[in-house]
GROMACS .gro file of N, CA and C in nm:
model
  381
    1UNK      N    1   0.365   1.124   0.632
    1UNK     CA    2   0.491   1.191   0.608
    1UNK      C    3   0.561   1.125   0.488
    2UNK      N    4   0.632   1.198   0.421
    2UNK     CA    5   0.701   1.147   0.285
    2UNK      C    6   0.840   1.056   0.324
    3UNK      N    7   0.846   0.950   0.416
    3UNK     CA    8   1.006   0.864   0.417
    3UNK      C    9   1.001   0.814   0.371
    4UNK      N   10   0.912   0.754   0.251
    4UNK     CA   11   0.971   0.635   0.143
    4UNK      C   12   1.034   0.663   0.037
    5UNK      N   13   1.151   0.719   0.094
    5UNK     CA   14   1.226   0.818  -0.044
    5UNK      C   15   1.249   0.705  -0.137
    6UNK      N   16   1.283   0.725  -0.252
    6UNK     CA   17   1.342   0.662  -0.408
    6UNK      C   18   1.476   0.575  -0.324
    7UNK      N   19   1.559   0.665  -0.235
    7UNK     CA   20   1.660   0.573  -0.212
    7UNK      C   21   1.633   0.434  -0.102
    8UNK      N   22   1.510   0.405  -0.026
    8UNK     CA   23   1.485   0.305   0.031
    8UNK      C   24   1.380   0.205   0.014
    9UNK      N   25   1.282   0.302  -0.095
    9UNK     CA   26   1.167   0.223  -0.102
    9UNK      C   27   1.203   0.075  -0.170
   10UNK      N   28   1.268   0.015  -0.269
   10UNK     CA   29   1.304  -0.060  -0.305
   10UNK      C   30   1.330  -0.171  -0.225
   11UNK      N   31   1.348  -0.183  -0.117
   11UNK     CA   32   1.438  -0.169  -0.042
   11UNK      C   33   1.313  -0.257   0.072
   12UNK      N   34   1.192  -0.168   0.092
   12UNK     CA   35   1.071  -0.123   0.183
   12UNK      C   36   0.985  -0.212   0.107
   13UNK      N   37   0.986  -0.228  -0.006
   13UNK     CA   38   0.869  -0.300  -0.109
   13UNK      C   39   0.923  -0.422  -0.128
   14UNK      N   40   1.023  -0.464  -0.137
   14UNK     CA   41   1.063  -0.578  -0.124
   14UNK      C   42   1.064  -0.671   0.008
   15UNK      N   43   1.109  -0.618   0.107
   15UNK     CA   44   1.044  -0.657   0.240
   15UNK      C   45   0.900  -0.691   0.230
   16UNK      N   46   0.829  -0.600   0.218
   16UNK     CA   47   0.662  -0.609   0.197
   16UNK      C   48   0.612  -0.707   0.138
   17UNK      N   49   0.678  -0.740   0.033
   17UNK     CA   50   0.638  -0.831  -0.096
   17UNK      C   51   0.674  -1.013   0.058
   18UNK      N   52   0.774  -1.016   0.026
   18UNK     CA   53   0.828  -1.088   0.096
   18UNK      C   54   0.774  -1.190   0.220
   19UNK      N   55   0.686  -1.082   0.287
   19UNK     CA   56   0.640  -1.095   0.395
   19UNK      C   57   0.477  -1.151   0.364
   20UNK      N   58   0.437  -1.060   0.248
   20UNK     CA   59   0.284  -1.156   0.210
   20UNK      C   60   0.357  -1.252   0.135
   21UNK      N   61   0.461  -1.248   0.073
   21UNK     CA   62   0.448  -1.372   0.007
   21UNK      C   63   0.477  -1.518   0.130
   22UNK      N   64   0.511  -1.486   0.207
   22UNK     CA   65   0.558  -1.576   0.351
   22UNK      C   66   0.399  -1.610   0.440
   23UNK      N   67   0.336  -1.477   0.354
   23UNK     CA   68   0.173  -1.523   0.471
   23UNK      C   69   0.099  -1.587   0.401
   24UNK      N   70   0.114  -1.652   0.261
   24UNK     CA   71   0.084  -1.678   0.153
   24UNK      C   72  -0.044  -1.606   0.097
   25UNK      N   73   0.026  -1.514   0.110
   25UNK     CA   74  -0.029  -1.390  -0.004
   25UNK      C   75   0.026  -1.381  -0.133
   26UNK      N   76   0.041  -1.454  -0.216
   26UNK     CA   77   0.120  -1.415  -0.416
   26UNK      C   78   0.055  -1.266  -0.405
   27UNK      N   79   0.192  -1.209  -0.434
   27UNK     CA   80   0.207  -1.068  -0.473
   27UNK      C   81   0.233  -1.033  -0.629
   28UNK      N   82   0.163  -0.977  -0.667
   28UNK     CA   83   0.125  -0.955  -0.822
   28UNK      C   84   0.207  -0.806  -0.828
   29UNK      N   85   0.210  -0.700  -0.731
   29UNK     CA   86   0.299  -0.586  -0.769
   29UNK      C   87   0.280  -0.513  -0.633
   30UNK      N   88   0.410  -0.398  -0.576
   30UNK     CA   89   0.426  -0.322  -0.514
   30UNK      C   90   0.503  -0.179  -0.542
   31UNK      N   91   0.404  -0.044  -0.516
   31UNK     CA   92   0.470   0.050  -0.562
   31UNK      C   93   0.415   0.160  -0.472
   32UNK      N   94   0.455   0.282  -0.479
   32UNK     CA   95   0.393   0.418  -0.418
   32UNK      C   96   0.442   0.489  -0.401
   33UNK      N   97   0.446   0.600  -0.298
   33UNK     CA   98   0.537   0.737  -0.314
   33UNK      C   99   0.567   0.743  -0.197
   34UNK      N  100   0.613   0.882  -0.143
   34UNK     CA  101   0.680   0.884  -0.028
   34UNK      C  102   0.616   0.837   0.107
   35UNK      N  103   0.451   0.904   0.051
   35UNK     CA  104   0.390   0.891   0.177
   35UNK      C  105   0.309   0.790   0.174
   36UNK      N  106   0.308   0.669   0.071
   36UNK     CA  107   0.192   0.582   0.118
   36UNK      C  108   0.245   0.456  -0.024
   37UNK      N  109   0.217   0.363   0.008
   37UNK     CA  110   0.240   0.209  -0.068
   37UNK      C  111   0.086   0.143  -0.121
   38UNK      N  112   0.117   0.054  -0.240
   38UNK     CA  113   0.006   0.009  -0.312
   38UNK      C  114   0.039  -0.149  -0.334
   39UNK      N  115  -0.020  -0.221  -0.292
   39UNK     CA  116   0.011  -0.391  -0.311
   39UNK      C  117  -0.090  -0.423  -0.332
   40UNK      N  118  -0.060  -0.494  -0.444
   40UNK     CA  119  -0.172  -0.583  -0.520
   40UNK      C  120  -0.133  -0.754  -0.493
   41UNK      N  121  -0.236  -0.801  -0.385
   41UNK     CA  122  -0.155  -0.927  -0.402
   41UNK      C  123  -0.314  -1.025  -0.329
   42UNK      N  124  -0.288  -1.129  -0.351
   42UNK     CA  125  -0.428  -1.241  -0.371
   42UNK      C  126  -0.409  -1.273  -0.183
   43UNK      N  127  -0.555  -1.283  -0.114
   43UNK     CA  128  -0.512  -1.263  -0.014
   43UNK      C  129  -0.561  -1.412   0.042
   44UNK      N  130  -0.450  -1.465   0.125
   44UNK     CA  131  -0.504  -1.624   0.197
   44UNK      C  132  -0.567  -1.649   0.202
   45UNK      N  133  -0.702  -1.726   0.165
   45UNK     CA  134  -0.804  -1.724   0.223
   45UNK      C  135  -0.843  -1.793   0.361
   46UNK      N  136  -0.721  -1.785   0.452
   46UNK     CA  137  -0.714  -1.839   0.616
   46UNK      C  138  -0.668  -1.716   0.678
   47UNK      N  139  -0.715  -1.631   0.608
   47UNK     CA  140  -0.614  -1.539   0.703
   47UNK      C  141  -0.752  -1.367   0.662
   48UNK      N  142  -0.760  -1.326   0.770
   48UNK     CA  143  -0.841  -1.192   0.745
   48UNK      C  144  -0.734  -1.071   0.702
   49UNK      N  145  -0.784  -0.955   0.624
   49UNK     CA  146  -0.697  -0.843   0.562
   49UNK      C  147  -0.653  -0.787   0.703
   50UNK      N  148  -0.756  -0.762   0.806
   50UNK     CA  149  -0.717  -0.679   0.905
   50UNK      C  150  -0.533  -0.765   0.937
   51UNK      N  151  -0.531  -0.925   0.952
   51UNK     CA  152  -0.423  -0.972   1.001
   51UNK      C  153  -0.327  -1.006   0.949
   52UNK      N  154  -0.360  -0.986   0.818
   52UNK     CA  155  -0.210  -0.957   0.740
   52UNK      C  156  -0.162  -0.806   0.737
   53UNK      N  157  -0.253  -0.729   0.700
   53UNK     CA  158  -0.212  -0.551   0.721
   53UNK      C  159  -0.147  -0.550   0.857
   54UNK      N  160  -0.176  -0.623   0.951
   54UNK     CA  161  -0.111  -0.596   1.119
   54UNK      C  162   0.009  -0.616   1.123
   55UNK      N  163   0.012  -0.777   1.045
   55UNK     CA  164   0.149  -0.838   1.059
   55UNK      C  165   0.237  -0.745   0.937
   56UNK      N  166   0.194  -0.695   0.842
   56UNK     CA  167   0.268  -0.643   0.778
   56UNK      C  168   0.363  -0.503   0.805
   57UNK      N  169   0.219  -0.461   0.866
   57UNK     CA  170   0.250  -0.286   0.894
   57UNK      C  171   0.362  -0.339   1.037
   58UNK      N  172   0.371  -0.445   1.078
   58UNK     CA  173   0.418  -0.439   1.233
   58UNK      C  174   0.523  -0.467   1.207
   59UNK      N  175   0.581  -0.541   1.079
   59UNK     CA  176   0.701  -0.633   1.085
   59UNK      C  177   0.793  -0.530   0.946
   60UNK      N  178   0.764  -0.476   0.916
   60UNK     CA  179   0.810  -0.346   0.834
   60UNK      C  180   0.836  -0.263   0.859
   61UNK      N  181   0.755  -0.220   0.976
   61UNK     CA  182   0.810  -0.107   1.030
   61UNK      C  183   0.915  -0.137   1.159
   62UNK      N  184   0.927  -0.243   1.198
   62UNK     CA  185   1.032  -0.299   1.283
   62UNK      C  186   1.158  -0.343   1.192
   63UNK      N  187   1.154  -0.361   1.071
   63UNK     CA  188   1.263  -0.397   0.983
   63UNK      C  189   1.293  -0.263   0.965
   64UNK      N  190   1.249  -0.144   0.931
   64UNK     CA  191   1.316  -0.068   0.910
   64UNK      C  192   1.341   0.025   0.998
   65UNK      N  193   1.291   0.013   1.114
   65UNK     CA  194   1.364   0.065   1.266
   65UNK      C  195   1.509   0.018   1.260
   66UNK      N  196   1.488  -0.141   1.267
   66UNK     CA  197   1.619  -0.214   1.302
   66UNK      C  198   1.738  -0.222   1.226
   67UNK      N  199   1.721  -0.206   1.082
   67UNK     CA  200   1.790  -0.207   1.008
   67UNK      C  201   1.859  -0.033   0.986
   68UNK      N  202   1.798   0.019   1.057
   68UNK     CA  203   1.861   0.200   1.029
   68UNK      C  204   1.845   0.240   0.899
   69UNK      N  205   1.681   0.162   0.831
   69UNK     CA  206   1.662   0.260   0.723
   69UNK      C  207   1.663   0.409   0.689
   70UNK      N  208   1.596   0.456   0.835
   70UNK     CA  209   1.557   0.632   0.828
   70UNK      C  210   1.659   0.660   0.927
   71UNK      N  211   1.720   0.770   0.958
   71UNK     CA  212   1.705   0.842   1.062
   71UNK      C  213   1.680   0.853   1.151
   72UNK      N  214   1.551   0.868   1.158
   72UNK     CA  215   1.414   0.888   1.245
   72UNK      C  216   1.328   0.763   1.280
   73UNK      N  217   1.305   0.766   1.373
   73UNK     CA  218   1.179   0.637   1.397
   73UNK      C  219   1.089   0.615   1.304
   74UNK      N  220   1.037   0.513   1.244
   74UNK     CA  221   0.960   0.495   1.127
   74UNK      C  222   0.842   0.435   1.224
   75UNK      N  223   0.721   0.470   1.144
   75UNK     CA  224   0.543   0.408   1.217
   75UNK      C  225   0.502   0.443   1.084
   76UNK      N  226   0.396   0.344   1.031
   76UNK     CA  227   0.302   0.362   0.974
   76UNK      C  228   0.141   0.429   1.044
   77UNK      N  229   0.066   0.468   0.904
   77UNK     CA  230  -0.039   0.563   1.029
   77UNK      C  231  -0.095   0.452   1.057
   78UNK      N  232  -0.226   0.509   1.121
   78UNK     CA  233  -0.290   0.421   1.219
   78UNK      C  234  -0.425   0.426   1.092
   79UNK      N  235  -0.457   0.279   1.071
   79UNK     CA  236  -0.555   0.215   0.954
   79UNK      C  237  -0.486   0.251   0.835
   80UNK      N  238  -0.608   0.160   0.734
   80UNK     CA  239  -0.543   0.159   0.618
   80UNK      C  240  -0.679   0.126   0.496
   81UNK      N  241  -0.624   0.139   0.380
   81UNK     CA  242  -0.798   0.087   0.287
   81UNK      C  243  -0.763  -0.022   0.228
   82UNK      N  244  -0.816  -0.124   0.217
   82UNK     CA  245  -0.840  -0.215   0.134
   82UNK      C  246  -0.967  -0.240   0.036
   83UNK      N  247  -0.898  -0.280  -0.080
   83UNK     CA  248  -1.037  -0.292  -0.176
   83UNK      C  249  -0.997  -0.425  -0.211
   84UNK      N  250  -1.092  -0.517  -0.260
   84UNK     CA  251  -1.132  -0.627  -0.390
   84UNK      C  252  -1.133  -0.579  -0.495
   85UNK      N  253  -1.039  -0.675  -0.556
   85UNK     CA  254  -1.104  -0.630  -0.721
   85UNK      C  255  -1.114  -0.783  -0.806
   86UNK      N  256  -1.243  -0.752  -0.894
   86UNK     CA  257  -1.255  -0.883  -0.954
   86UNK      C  258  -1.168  -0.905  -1.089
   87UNK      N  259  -1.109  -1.028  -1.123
   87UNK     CA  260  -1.046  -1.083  -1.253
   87UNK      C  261  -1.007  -1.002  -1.361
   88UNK      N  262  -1.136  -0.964  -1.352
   88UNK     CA  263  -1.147  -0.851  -1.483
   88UNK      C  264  -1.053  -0.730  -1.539
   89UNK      N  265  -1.051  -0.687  -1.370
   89UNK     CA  266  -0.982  -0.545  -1.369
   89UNK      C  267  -0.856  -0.590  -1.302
   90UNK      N  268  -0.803  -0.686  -1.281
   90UNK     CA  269  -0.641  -0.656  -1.208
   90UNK      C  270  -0.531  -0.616  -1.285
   91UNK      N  271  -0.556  -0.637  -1.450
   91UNK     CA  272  -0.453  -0.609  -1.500
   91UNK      C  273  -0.417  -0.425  -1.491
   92UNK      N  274  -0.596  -0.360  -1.491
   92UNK     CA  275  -0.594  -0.208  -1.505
   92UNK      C  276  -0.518  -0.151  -1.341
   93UNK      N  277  -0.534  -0.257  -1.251
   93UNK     CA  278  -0.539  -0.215  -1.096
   93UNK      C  279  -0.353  -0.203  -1.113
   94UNK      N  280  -0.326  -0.321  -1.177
   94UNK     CA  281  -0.162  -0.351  -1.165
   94UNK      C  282  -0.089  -0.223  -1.245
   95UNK      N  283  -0.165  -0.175  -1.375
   95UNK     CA  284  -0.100  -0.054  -1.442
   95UNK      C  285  -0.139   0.069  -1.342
   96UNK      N  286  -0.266   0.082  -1.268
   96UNK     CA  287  -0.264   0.205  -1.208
   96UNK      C  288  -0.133   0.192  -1.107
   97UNK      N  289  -0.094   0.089  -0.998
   97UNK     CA  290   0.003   0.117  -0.921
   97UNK      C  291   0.122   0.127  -0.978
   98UNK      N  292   0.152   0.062  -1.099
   98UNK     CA  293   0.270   0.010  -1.166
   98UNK      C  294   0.336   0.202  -1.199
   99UNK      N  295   0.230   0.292  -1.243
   99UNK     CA  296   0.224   0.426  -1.284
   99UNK      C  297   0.221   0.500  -1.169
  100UNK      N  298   0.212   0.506  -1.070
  100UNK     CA  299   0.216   0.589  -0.942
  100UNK      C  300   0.284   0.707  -0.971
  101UNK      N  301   0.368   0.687  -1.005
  101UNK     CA  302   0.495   0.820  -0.986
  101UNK      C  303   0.398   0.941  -1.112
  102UNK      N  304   0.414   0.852  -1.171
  102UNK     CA  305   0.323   0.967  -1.319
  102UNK      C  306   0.177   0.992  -1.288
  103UNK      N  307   0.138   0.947  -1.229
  103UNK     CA  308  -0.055   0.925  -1.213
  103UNK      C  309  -0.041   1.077  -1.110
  104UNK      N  310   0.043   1.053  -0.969
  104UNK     CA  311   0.027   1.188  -0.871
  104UNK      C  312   0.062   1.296  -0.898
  105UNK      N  313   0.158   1.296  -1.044
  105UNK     CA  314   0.207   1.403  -1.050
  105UNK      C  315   0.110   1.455  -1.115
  106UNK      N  316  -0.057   1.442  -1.176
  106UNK     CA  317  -0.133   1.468  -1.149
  106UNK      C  318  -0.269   1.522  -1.045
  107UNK      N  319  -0.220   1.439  -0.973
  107UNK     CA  320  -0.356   1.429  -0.876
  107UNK      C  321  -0.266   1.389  -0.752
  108UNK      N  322  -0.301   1.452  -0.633
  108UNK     CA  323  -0.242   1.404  -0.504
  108UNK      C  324  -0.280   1.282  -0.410
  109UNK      N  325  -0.228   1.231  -0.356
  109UNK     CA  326  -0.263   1.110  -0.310
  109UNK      C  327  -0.378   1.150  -0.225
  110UNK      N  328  -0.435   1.267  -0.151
  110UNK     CA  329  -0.483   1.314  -0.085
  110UNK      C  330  -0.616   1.338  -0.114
  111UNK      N  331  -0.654   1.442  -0.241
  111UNK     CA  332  -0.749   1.421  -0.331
  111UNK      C  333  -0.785   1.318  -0.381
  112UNK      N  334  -0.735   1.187  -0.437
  112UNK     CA  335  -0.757   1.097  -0.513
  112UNK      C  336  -0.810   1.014  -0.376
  113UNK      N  337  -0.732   0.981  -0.249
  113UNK     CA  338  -0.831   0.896  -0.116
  113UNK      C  339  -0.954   0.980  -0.080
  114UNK      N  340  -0.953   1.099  -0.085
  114UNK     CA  341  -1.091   1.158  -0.069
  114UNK      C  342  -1.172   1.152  -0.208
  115UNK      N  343  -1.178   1.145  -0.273
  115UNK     CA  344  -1.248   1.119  -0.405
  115UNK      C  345  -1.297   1.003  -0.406
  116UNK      N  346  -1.209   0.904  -0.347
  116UNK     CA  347  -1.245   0.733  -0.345
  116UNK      C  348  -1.341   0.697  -0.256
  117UNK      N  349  -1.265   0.788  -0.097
  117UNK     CA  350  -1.423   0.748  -0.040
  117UNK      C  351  -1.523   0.808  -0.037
  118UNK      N  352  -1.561   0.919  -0.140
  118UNK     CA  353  -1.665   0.961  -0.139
  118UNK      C  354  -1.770   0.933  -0.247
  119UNK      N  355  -1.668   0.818  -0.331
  119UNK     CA  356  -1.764   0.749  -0.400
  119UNK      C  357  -1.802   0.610  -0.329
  120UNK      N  358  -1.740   0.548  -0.270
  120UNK     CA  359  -1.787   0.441  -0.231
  120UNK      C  360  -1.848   0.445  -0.098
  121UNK      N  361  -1.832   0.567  -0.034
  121UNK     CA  362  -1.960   0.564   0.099
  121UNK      C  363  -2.075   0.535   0.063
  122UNK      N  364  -2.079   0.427   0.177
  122UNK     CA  365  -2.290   0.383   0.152
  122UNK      C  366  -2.348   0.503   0.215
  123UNK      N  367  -2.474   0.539   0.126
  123UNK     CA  368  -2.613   0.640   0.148
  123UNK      C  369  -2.587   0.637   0.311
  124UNK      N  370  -2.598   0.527   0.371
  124UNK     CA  371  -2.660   0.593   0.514
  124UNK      C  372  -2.541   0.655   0.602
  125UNK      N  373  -2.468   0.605   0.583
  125UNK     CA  374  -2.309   0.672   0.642
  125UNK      C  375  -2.313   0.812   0.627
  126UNK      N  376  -2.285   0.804   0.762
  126UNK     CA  377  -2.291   1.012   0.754
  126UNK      C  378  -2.124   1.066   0.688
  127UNK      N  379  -2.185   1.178   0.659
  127UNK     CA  380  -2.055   1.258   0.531
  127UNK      C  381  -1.937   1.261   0.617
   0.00000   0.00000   0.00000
């Protein structure tokens, strides 16, 4: 659903940032649209993605319950993708999120996650 309006995300990404930076995650950038967020940030190496995404998605979406960001009850969905990226490419990774707003108004977030995993499914994985 689209609640990360312009007027809270700021707001939502800074929390976020905050919180890896507290799991000692260095956060290099946070951005996205209504319906979905992009963080680029170096991940503990004491700590697995599944258990920072937990603690993140859990403690964000309880900040902005509690704080009466929305309206409405706020939940993130249920899973999420994570990728690696090597040295090379973080600066291109940091301009793709840094551009979000201009990149979808191309391409939908929807098309572009189905496009992604249908390049990176392994052969034996069924379609």
């Amino acid at each position: 659903m689209p609640l990360i309006n312009h007027g809270i995300e700021k707001t939502v990404f800074s929390f976020v940032a905050n919180q890896l930076n507290e799991s000692g995650c260095p956060v290099r950038i946070i951005n996205g649209m209504p319906e979905h967020i992009h963080c680029l940030f170096l991940l503990n190496p004491q700590k697995s993605i599944a258990e920072i995404i937990k603690q993140i998605k859990g403690s964000s979406s309880h900040f902005i319950n509690q704080q009466n960001i929305l309206t409405e009850k706020f939940a993130w969905q249920t899973g999420y993708a994570a990728y690696s990226v090597s040295e090379s490419v973080v600066e291109k990774v940091f301009e793709y999120i840094n551009n979000q707003k201009k990149h979808h108004q191309k391409r939908s977030f929807q098309t572009e996650y189905d496009e992604l995993i249908k390049l990176h499914k392994p052969d034996n994985e069924p379609g």
